[in-house]
Amino acid sequence: MFDIFELCRARGEEKLKVIILFDTKKTECGWNEAAYNGLLEASRRFDQVSISYVESVHLDRWADCLKEVAELGFSLVISHASPVEEQIKEAAEAYPETLFVWSTGKTPVPENVVVIDFLAHEASYLAGILAAGMSETGKIGVIGGMPAPSFYRTYYSFVKGVEELRPEAEVKVQWVGTFVDVTKGFQEALEFIEEGCDVIWGNGNGQNVGARNACLSVIGKRKVWYIGGIIDEHKYAPPICITSVLFGIERAIPDVIGRALEGKLRGGELIEYRLREGADLAPYYGLERFIPEDLRERVSRRRQEIIEGKFTVPRKDSPD
C-alpha cells in the first residue's frame, strides 16, 4: 500500500480523477516542486477534477504503485520521472482504459500513454548569451546533475549561446552524478568560483541549491552572478540570481490535465513544451539595472527570432 495524498476534490461533478507519482518529496528542490506547483494551478483552474499525489516512490516499486492507483480508478496517471519505461508500458497494457502520462519519456509508446517533454534548450541558449555578457573574467561554470537528455541538451545549447556572443569564453562543467546532492553542488560551484568563474548556472535539481548557496557565500568577497534552472530560483537568491532557465513544467501539468478534461489528450503522442509554451527565461526582477541595455536587447531579439521560427537553436541530446 502506498500513501496517497488528496490535493483537492472536484467542486461539483467529478469528470476526471488525476494522480501524479513523485520519486522524492513533492517539493524536492525544483523538478518535483515545479510539477506540484502545476498541480496547485490545476486545482484552482478546474472545478470538475480531483487531484492526488504519491511521494517518494522508489523506481523498483513504480510498477506496483501504477497498478494500485489504476485499480483505485484514477483515470489520468502522471509519472513525473524518466527511467520508468518498462513500468509504464506494463501498466498501460494491463489497464487499457487508464491514460498514462510520462514526463521526459520517449516514443513510441502504447496508445494509452502520452509523453511530455520540456525543451528548455531554447531558453538555456538565451541564458548562455546573458552569461557571456555578464561575465567579466570570461569564465563561466555549469553545475549539472547527470547528462540525461533533458539536461545535456540544455547544457549544450547554453554553451552555444555563450559562443554566439563570446567565443573565447571558457565554460567549465561538472556533472555531480546525481540530482539530489546539495553538498556536491556547493563544493563544485565554490571550486569554480575559486578558479575565476563569475557566472554559475545550476543545470539540474538538488545540486542547484548547493550551487546558489556557494554563490551567496561569497557575497562581499567576490562578484558572482547565479542563473537558476528548472524553476524560478530568484526568491532563494534575490541579490545574485539574474534569471533562471525555466522548464515550463508549471504550465505543462495543468495543460495536460486541461486537455484530458476536454477529451483532447490523445495517447501515443509526444507533447513538447518549448519557449512559447513556458520553457523560457525567468524575469530579471530588479537586477535588470545591472545588465547592459544592449545585452538585454540582444537576448530579447534572439528570443523573438526563436519564437517566430527565424532562428533554430543548436541542439544535442547526449555526449555521444
mmCIF file of C-alpha atoms in Angstrom:
data_model
loop_
_atom_site.group_PDB
_atom_site.id
_atom_site.type_symbol
_atom_site.label_atom_id
_atom_site.label_comp_id
_atom_site.label_asym_id
_atom_site.label_seq_id
_atom_site.Cartn_x
_atom_site.Cartn_y
_atom_site.Cartn_z
ATOM 1 C CA MET A 1 0.000 0.000 0.000
ATOM 2 C CA PHE A 2 1.170 3.483 -0.862
ATOM 3 C CA ASP A 3 0.294 6.691 0.964
ATOM 4 C CA ILE A 4 -1.979 8.646 -1.363
ATOM 5 C CA PHE A 5 -2.459 12.316 -0.539
ATOM 6 C CA GLU A 6 -5.501 14.191 -1.772
ATOM 7 C CA LEU A 7 -4.774 17.696 -3.027
ATOM 8 C CA CYS A 8 -8.332 18.611 -3.983
ATOM 9 C CA ARG A 9 -11.743 17.150 -4.709
ATOM 10 C CA ALA A 10 -13.882 18.149 -7.634
ATOM 11 C CA ARG A 11 -16.173 21.060 -6.917
ATOM 12 C CA GLY A 12 -19.375 19.546 -8.224
ATOM 13 C CA GLU A 13 -19.493 16.676 -10.706
ATOM 14 C CA GLU A 14 -16.203 14.797 -10.987
ATOM 15 C CA LYS A 15 -15.206 14.302 -14.617
ATOM 16 C CA LEU A 16 -11.527 13.496 -14.162
ATOM 17 C CA LYS A 17 -9.558 11.788 -11.407
ATOM 18 C CA VAL A 18 -5.847 12.636 -11.572
ATOM 19 C CA ILE A 19 -2.836 11.363 -9.661
ATOM 20 C CA ILE A 20 0.882 12.066 -10.024
ATOM 21 C CA LEU A 21 3.761 9.886 -8.834
ATOM 22 C CA PHE A 22 6.920 11.553 -7.483
ATOM 23 C CA ASP A 23 10.195 9.719 -6.896
ATOM 24 C CA THR A 24 11.085 12.015 -3.968
ATOM 25 C CA LYS A 25 9.205 14.634 -1.939
ATOM 26 C CA LYS A 26 6.698 16.792 -3.798
ATOM 27 C CA THR A 27 8.641 19.973 -3.112
ATOM 28 C CA GLU A 28 12.097 18.490 -3.710
ATOM 29 C CA CYS A 29 14.418 21.220 -4.989
ATOM 30 C CA GLY A 30 13.000 22.027 -8.435
ATOM 31 C CA TRP A 31 11.831 19.153 -10.614
ATOM 32 C CA ASN A 32 9.063 17.955 -8.309
ATOM 33 C CA GLU A 33 8.406 21.433 -6.941
ATOM 34 C CA ALA A 34 7.578 22.641 -10.448
ATOM 35 C CA ALA A 35 5.162 19.773 -11.063
ATOM 36 C CA TYR A 36 3.492 20.266 -7.691
ATOM 37 C CA ASN A 37 3.049 23.962 -8.467
ATOM 38 C CA GLY A 38 1.414 22.853 -11.696
ATOM 39 C CA LEU A 39 -0.978 20.654 -9.726
ATOM 40 C CA LEU A 40 -1.864 23.600 -7.497
ATOM 41 C CA GLU A 41 -2.637 25.696 -10.566
ATOM 42 C CA ALA A 42 -4.793 22.903 -11.997
ATOM 43 C CA SER A 43 -6.677 22.612 -8.694
ATOM 44 C CA ARG A 44 -7.547 26.305 -8.912
ATOM 45 C CA ARG A 45 -8.428 26.232 -12.577
ATOM 46 C CA PHE A 46 -10.578 23.109 -12.990
ATOM 47 C CA ASP A 47 -13.719 22.579 -10.893
ATOM 48 C CA GLN A 48 -14.502 19.081 -12.197
ATOM 49 C CA VAL A 49 -11.137 17.499 -11.419
ATOM 50 C CA SER A 50 -9.989 15.607 -8.319
ATOM 51 C CA ILE A 51 -6.216 15.566 -7.821
ATOM 52 C CA SER A 52 -3.993 13.362 -5.645
ATOM 53 C CA TYR A 53 -0.300 12.518 -5.446
ATOM 54 C CA VAL A 54 2.133 9.918 -4.122
ATOM 55 C CA GLU A 55 5.583 10.892 -2.840
ATOM 56 C CA SER A 56 8.910 9.055 -2.646
ATOM 57 C CA VAL A 57 8.049 6.129 -4.907
ATOM 58 C CA HIS A 58 11.196 4.069 -5.420
ATOM 59 C CA LEU A 59 11.816 3.070 -9.019
ATOM 60 C CA ASP A 60 11.749 -0.624 -8.114
ATOM 61 C CA ARG A 61 8.208 -0.149 -6.766
ATOM 62 C CA TRP A 62 6.945 2.128 -9.527
ATOM 63 C CA ALA A 63 5.092 -0.683 -11.290
ATOM 64 C CA ASP A 64 3.328 -1.655 -8.055
ATOM 65 C CA CYS A 65 2.259 1.936 -7.468
ATOM 66 C CA LEU A 66 0.931 2.308 -11.020
ATOM 67 C CA LYS A 67 -1.092 -0.868 -10.559
ATOM 68 C CA GLU A 68 -2.514 0.292 -7.229
ATOM 69 C CA VAL A 69 -3.654 3.711 -8.446
ATOM 70 C CA ALA A 70 -5.118 2.246 -11.632
ATOM 71 C CA GLU A 71 -7.105 -0.246 -9.538
ATOM 72 C CA LEU A 72 -8.388 2.684 -7.451
ATOM 73 C CA GLY A 73 -9.936 4.229 -10.538
ATOM 74 C CA PHE A 74 -7.628 7.136 -11.314
ATOM 75 C CA SER A 75 -8.271 7.980 -14.950
ATOM 76 C CA LEU A 76 -5.153 10.096 -15.577
ATOM 77 C CA VAL A 77 -1.896 8.847 -14.042
ATOM 78 C CA ILE A 78 1.203 11.032 -14.384
ATOM 79 C CA SER A 79 4.670 9.545 -13.842
ATOM 80 C CA HIS A 80 6.967 12.505 -13.166
ATOM 81 C CA ALA A 81 10.166 10.537 -13.690
ATOM 82 C CA SER A 82 12.164 9.486 -16.723
ATOM 83 C CA PRO A 83 13.626 5.981 -16.083
ATOM 84 C CA VAL A 84 10.289 4.147 -15.775
ATOM 85 C CA GLU A 85 9.703 2.990 -19.351
ATOM 86 C CA GLU A 86 9.097 -0.700 -18.673
ATOM 87 C CA GLN A 87 6.885 0.027 -15.665
ATOM 88 C CA ILE A 88 4.644 2.370 -17.660
ATOM 89 C CA LYS A 89 4.365 0.055 -20.654
ATOM 90 C CA GLU A 90 3.468 -2.848 -18.377
ATOM 91 C CA ALA A 91 0.773 -0.804 -16.627
ATOM 92 C CA ALA A 92 -0.563 0.545 -19.922
ATOM 93 C CA GLU A 93 -1.065 -2.975 -21.220
ATOM 94 C CA ALA A 94 -2.761 -4.140 -18.005
ATOM 95 C CA TYR A 95 -5.064 -1.089 -17.768
ATOM 96 C CA PRO A 96 -6.037 -0.040 -21.305
ATOM 97 C CA GLU A 97 -8.812 2.284 -20.063
ATOM 98 C CA THR A 98 -6.387 4.348 -17.985
ATOM 99 C CA LEU A 99 -4.468 7.199 -19.594
ATOM 100 C CA PHE A 100 -0.838 7.423 -18.507
ATOM 101 C CA VAL A 101 1.443 10.463 -18.858
ATOM 102 C CA TRP A 102 5.217 10.055 -18.836
ATOM 103 C CA SER A 103 7.425 13.082 -18.140
ATOM 104 C CA THR A 104 10.553 13.257 -20.334
ATOM 105 C CA GLY A 105 9.842 9.835 -21.761
ATOM 106 C CA LYS A 106 10.490 8.616 -25.263
ATOM 107 C CA THR A 107 8.325 7.405 -28.098
ATOM 108 C CA PRO A 108 6.992 5.090 -29.421
ATOM 109 C CA VAL A 109 4.600 4.319 -26.589
ATOM 110 C CA PRO A 110 1.311 2.391 -26.246
ATOM 111 C CA GLU A 111 -1.918 4.056 -27.372
ATOM 112 C CA ASN A 112 -2.889 4.981 -23.809
ATOM 113 C CA VAL A 113 0.427 6.662 -22.934
ATOM 114 C CA VAL A 114 1.291 10.314 -23.572
ATOM 115 C CA VAL A 115 4.882 11.545 -23.410
ATOM 116 C CA ILE A 116 5.542 15.140 -22.377
ATOM 117 C CA ASP A 117 8.954 16.730 -22.782
ATOM 118 C CA PHE A 118 10.398 20.094 -21.826
ATOM 119 C CA LEU A 119 12.616 21.624 -24.498
ATOM 120 C CA ALA A 120 14.317 24.183 -22.316
ATOM 121 C CA HIS A 121 17.406 24.257 -24.532
ATOM 122 C CA GLU A 122 15.960 27.287 -26.299
ATOM 123 C CA ALA A 123 15.865 29.180 -23.009
ATOM 124 C CA SER A 124 19.306 27.906 -21.996
ATOM 125 C CA TYR A 125 20.735 29.268 -25.251
ATOM 126 C CA LEU A 126 19.462 32.696 -24.248
ATOM 127 C CA ALA A 127 20.918 32.189 -20.771
ATOM 128 C CA GLY A 128 24.259 31.438 -22.407
ATOM 129 C CA ILE A 129 24.183 34.764 -24.236
ATOM 130 C CA LEU A 130 23.325 36.510 -20.978
ATOM 131 C CA ALA A 131 26.079 34.715 -19.056
ATOM 132 C CA ALA A 132 28.669 35.612 -21.680
ATOM 133 C CA GLY A 133 27.699 39.258 -21.487
ATOM 134 C CA MET A 134 27.652 39.389 -17.691
ATOM 135 C CA SER A 135 30.982 37.649 -17.094
ATOM 136 C CA GLU A 136 33.961 39.918 -16.509
ATOM 137 C CA THR A 137 36.508 37.104 -16.272
ATOM 138 C CA GLY A 138 35.356 35.167 -19.320
ATOM 139 C CA LYS A 139 34.962 32.059 -17.154
ATOM 140 C CA ILE A 140 31.530 30.508 -16.613
ATOM 141 C CA GLY A 141 30.679 27.455 -14.507
ATOM 142 C CA VAL A 142 27.884 24.931 -15.038
ATOM 143 C CA ILE A 143 26.827 22.561 -12.255
ATOM 144 C CA GLY A 144 24.821 19.671 -13.682
ATOM 145 C CA GLY A 145 23.247 16.598 -12.149
ATOM 146 C CA MET A 146 23.558 13.853 -14.743
ATOM 147 C CA PRO A 147 23.824 14.255 -18.536
ATOM 148 C CA ALA A 148 20.337 12.868 -19.188
ATOM 149 C CA PRO A 149 18.826 14.155 -22.470
ATOM 150 C CA SER A 150 16.784 16.940 -20.833
ATOM 151 C CA PHE A 151 19.867 18.323 -19.120
ATOM 152 C CA TYR A 152 22.583 17.575 -21.639
ATOM 153 C CA ARG A 153 20.734 19.433 -24.368
ATOM 154 C CA THR A 154 20.227 22.464 -22.123
ATOM 155 C CA TYR A 155 23.951 22.403 -21.328
ATOM 156 C CA TYR A 156 24.935 22.034 -24.985
ATOM 157 C CA SER A 157 22.714 24.896 -26.108
ATOM 158 C CA PHE A 158 23.890 27.065 -23.207
ATOM 159 C CA VAL A 159 27.475 26.674 -24.410
ATOM 160 C CA LYS A 160 26.410 27.569 -27.949
ATOM 161 C CA GLY A 161 24.725 30.687 -26.582
ATOM 162 C CA VAL A 162 27.936 31.684 -24.827
ATOM 163 C CA GLU A 163 29.860 31.117 -28.063
ATOM 164 C CA GLU A 164 27.484 33.329 -30.056
ATOM 165 C CA LEU A 165 28.422 36.375 -28.016
ATOM 166 C CA ARG A 166 31.869 35.486 -26.743
ATOM 167 C CA PRO A 167 33.532 32.540 -28.493
ATOM 168 C CA GLU A 168 36.739 32.950 -26.495
ATOM 169 C CA ALA A 169 34.969 32.473 -23.139
ATOM 170 C CA GLU A 170 35.639 29.317 -21.128
ATOM 171 C CA VAL A 171 32.678 27.232 -19.953
ATOM 172 C CA LYS A 172 33.526 24.736 -17.222
ATOM 173 C CA VAL A 173 31.049 21.941 -16.457
ATOM 174 C CA GLN A 174 30.808 19.448 -13.621
ATOM 175 C CA TRP A 175 28.223 16.658 -13.582
ATOM 176 C CA VAL A 176 27.884 15.645 -9.940
ATOM 177 C CA GLY A 177 26.393 12.233 -10.790
ATOM 178 C CA THR A 178 23.041 12.655 -9.053
ATOM 179 C CA PHE A 179 20.146 15.104 -8.953
ATOM 180 C CA VAL A 180 19.935 15.362 -5.162
ATOM 181 C CA ASP A 181 23.465 16.061 -3.891
ATOM 182 C CA VAL A 182 23.290 19.578 -2.459
ATOM 183 C CA THR A 183 26.714 19.332 -0.801
ATOM 184 C CA LYS A 184 28.468 18.287 -4.016
ATOM 185 C CA GLY A 185 26.769 21.139 -5.853
ATOM 186 C CA PHE A 186 28.095 23.589 -3.269
ATOM 187 C CA GLN A 187 31.619 22.193 -3.376
ATOM 188 C CA GLU A 188 31.874 22.120 -7.155
ATOM 189 C CA ALA A 189 30.441 25.624 -7.566
ATOM 190 C CA LEU A 190 32.807 27.006 -4.935
ATOM 191 C CA GLU A 191 35.738 25.393 -6.720
ATOM 192 C CA PHE A 192 34.669 27.009 -9.996
ATOM 193 C CA ILE A 193 34.412 30.381 -8.245
ATOM 194 C CA GLU A 194 37.917 29.958 -6.832
ATOM 195 C CA GLU A 195 39.111 29.203 -10.375
ATOM 196 C CA GLY A 196 37.738 32.536 -11.562
ATOM 197 C CA CYS A 197 34.208 31.757 -12.736
ATOM 198 C CA ASP A 198 31.996 34.759 -12.064
ATOM 199 C CA VAL A 199 28.762 33.348 -13.508
ATOM 200 C CA ILE A 200 27.433 29.993 -12.249
ATOM 201 C CA TRP A 201 24.474 28.183 -13.807
ATOM 202 C CA GLY A 202 22.653 25.448 -11.897
ATOM 203 C CA ASN A 203 21.565 22.996 -14.593
ATOM 204 C CA GLY A 204 19.628 20.461 -12.619
ATOM 205 C CA ASN A 205 17.786 19.832 -9.409
ATOM 206 C CA GLY A 206 19.145 19.397 -5.883
ATOM 207 C CA GLN A 207 22.660 20.452 -6.770
ATOM 208 C CA ASN A 208 21.241 23.849 -7.738
ATOM 209 C CA VAL A 209 20.606 24.511 -4.051
ATOM 210 C CA GLY A 210 24.268 23.942 -3.330
ATOM 211 C CA ALA A 211 25.431 25.943 -6.341
ATOM 212 C CA ARG A 212 23.406 29.026 -5.476
ATOM 213 C CA ASN A 213 24.416 28.794 -1.810
ATOM 214 C CA ALA A 214 28.041 28.787 -2.909
ATOM 215 C CA CYS A 215 27.404 31.975 -4.873
ATOM 216 C CA LEU A 216 25.643 33.535 -1.895
ATOM 217 C CA SER A 217 28.520 32.584 0.397
ATOM 218 C CA VAL A 218 30.991 34.800 -1.460
ATOM 219 C CA ILE A 219 28.884 37.974 -1.462
ATOM 220 C CA GLY A 220 31.100 40.812 -0.276
ATOM 221 C CA LYS A 221 34.233 38.914 -1.295
ATOM 222 C CA ARG A 222 33.684 38.257 -4.985
ATOM 223 C CA LYS A 223 31.229 39.374 -7.624
ATOM 224 C CA VAL A 224 29.447 36.252 -8.855
ATOM 225 C CA TRP A 225 26.118 36.003 -10.676
ATOM 226 C CA TYR A 226 23.890 32.935 -10.456
ATOM 227 C CA ILE A 227 21.483 31.562 -13.064
ATOM 228 C CA GLY A 228 18.863 29.103 -11.829
ATOM 229 C CA GLY A 229 17.336 26.091 -13.518
ATOM 230 C CA ILE A 230 14.008 24.233 -13.857
ATOM 231 C CA ILE A 231 12.109 26.695 -11.650
ATOM 232 C CA ASP A 232 12.431 30.410 -10.967
ATOM 233 C CA GLU A 233 15.097 30.496 -8.242
ATOM 234 C CA HIS A 234 15.190 34.272 -7.767
ATOM 235 C CA LYS A 235 13.329 34.174 -4.436
ATOM 236 C CA TYR A 236 16.046 31.930 -2.987
ATOM 237 C CA ALA A 237 18.931 34.208 -4.001
ATOM 238 C CA PRO A 238 17.498 37.651 -4.840
ATOM 239 C CA PRO A 239 20.787 39.609 -4.766
ATOM 240 C CA ILE A 240 22.523 37.421 -7.364
ATOM 241 C CA CYS A 241 20.022 35.294 -9.337
ATOM 242 C CA ILE A 242 19.694 37.302 -12.551
ATOM 243 C CA THR A 243 17.397 34.781 -14.253
ATOM 244 C CA SER A 244 16.545 31.072 -14.402
ATOM 245 C CA VAL A 245 16.121 28.592 -17.232
ATOM 246 C CA LEU A 246 12.501 27.532 -16.775
ATOM 247 C CA PHE A 247 11.451 24.085 -17.993
ATOM 248 C CA GLY A 248 7.805 25.125 -18.197
ATOM 249 C CA ILE A 249 6.641 22.240 -16.011
ATOM 250 C CA GLU A 250 4.311 24.513 -14.023
ATOM 251 C CA ARG A 251 2.422 25.253 -17.245
ATOM 252 C CA ALA A 252 2.686 21.775 -18.751
ATOM 253 C CA ILE A 253 0.947 19.923 -15.913
ATOM 254 C CA PRO A 254 -2.288 21.989 -15.951
ATOM 255 C CA ASP A 255 -2.177 21.979 -19.753
ATOM 256 C CA VAL A 256 -2.151 18.178 -19.849
ATOM 257 C CA ILE A 257 -4.919 17.955 -17.255
ATOM 258 C CA GLY A 258 -6.996 20.501 -19.163
ATOM 259 C CA ARG A 259 -6.595 18.574 -22.411
ATOM 260 C CA ALA A 260 -7.665 15.366 -20.690
ATOM 261 C CA LEU A 261 -10.700 17.080 -19.176
ATOM 262 C CA GLU A 262 -11.749 18.289 -22.628
ATOM 263 C CA GLY A 263 -11.159 14.874 -24.192
ATOM 264 C CA LYS A 264 -8.314 16.236 -26.310
ATOM 265 C CA LEU A 265 -5.417 14.289 -24.801
ATOM 266 C CA ARG A 266 -4.505 11.541 -27.237
ATOM 267 C CA GLY A 267 -2.447 8.529 -26.273
ATOM 268 C CA GLY A 268 0.571 7.517 -28.310
ATOM 269 C CA GLU A 269 1.681 11.101 -28.862
ATOM 270 C CA LEU A 270 4.531 13.339 -27.780
ATOM 271 C CA ILE A 271 3.772 16.839 -26.485
ATOM 272 C CA GLU A 272 6.729 19.196 -26.393
ATOM 273 C CA TYR A 273 6.844 22.394 -24.362
ATOM 274 C CA ARG A 274 9.159 24.979 -25.833
ATOM 275 C CA LEU A 275 9.909 28.666 -25.384
ATOM 276 C CA ARG A 276 6.442 29.757 -26.434
ATOM 277 C CA GLU A 277 4.826 27.229 -24.060
ATOM 278 C CA GLY A 278 6.657 28.379 -20.947
ATOM 279 C CA ALA A 279 10.138 26.826 -21.210
ATOM 280 C CA ASP A 280 11.510 30.347 -21.041
ATOM 281 C CA LEU A 281 13.823 32.645 -19.123
ATOM 282 C CA ALA A 282 12.565 33.911 -15.778
ATOM 283 C CA PRO A 283 12.229 37.684 -15.296
ATOM 284 C CA TYR A 284 15.252 39.735 -14.282
ATOM 285 C CA TYR A 285 13.228 41.350 -11.500
ATOM 286 C CA GLY A 286 15.158 44.338 -10.125
ATOM 287 C CA LEU A 287 18.503 43.077 -11.392
ATOM 288 C CA GLU A 288 18.000 44.284 -14.955
ATOM 289 C CA ARG A 289 19.725 47.502 -13.890
ATOM 290 C CA PHE A 290 22.976 45.528 -13.747
ATOM 291 C CA ILE A 291 22.500 44.107 -17.255
ATOM 292 C CA PRO A 292 23.738 46.351 -20.087
ATOM 293 C CA GLU A 293 20.889 47.578 -22.277
ATOM 294 C CA ASP A 294 22.443 46.234 -25.474
ATOM 295 C CA LEU A 295 22.764 42.788 -23.858
ATOM 296 C CA ARG A 296 19.117 42.791 -22.766
ATOM 297 C CA GLU A 297 18.101 43.823 -26.275
ATOM 298 C CA ARG A 298 20.204 41.082 -27.853
ATOM 299 C CA VAL A 299 18.643 38.401 -25.651
ATOM 300 C CA SER A 300 15.153 39.764 -26.337
ATOM 301 C CA ARG A 301 15.751 39.918 -30.085
ATOM 302 C CA ARG A 302 17.106 36.377 -30.258
ATOM 303 C CA ARG A 303 14.193 35.141 -28.141
ATOM 304 C CA GLN A 304 11.700 36.619 -30.588
ATOM 305 C CA GLU A 305 13.554 35.093 -33.542
ATOM 306 C CA ILE A 306 13.328 31.668 -31.895
ATOM 307 C CA ILE A 307 9.604 32.044 -31.256
ATOM 308 C CA GLU A 308 8.969 33.189 -34.840
ATOM 309 C CA GLY A 309 10.980 30.297 -36.264
ATOM 310 C CA LYS A 310 13.639 32.575 -37.737
ATOM 311 C CA PHE A 311 16.411 31.033 -35.646
ATOM 312 C CA THR A 312 16.904 27.384 -34.716
ATOM 313 C CA VAL A 313 18.822 26.736 -31.519
ATOM 314 C CA PRO A 314 21.646 24.189 -31.905
ATOM 315 C CA ARG A 315 20.657 21.006 -30.107
ATOM 316 C CA LYS A 316 22.363 17.823 -28.992
ATOM 317 C CA ASP A 317 20.747 15.395 -26.550
ATOM 318 C CA SER A 318 23.730 13.300 -25.451
ATOM 319 C CA PRO A 319 27.525 13.469 -25.281
ATOM 320 C CA ASP A 320 27.830 10.669 -27.881
#
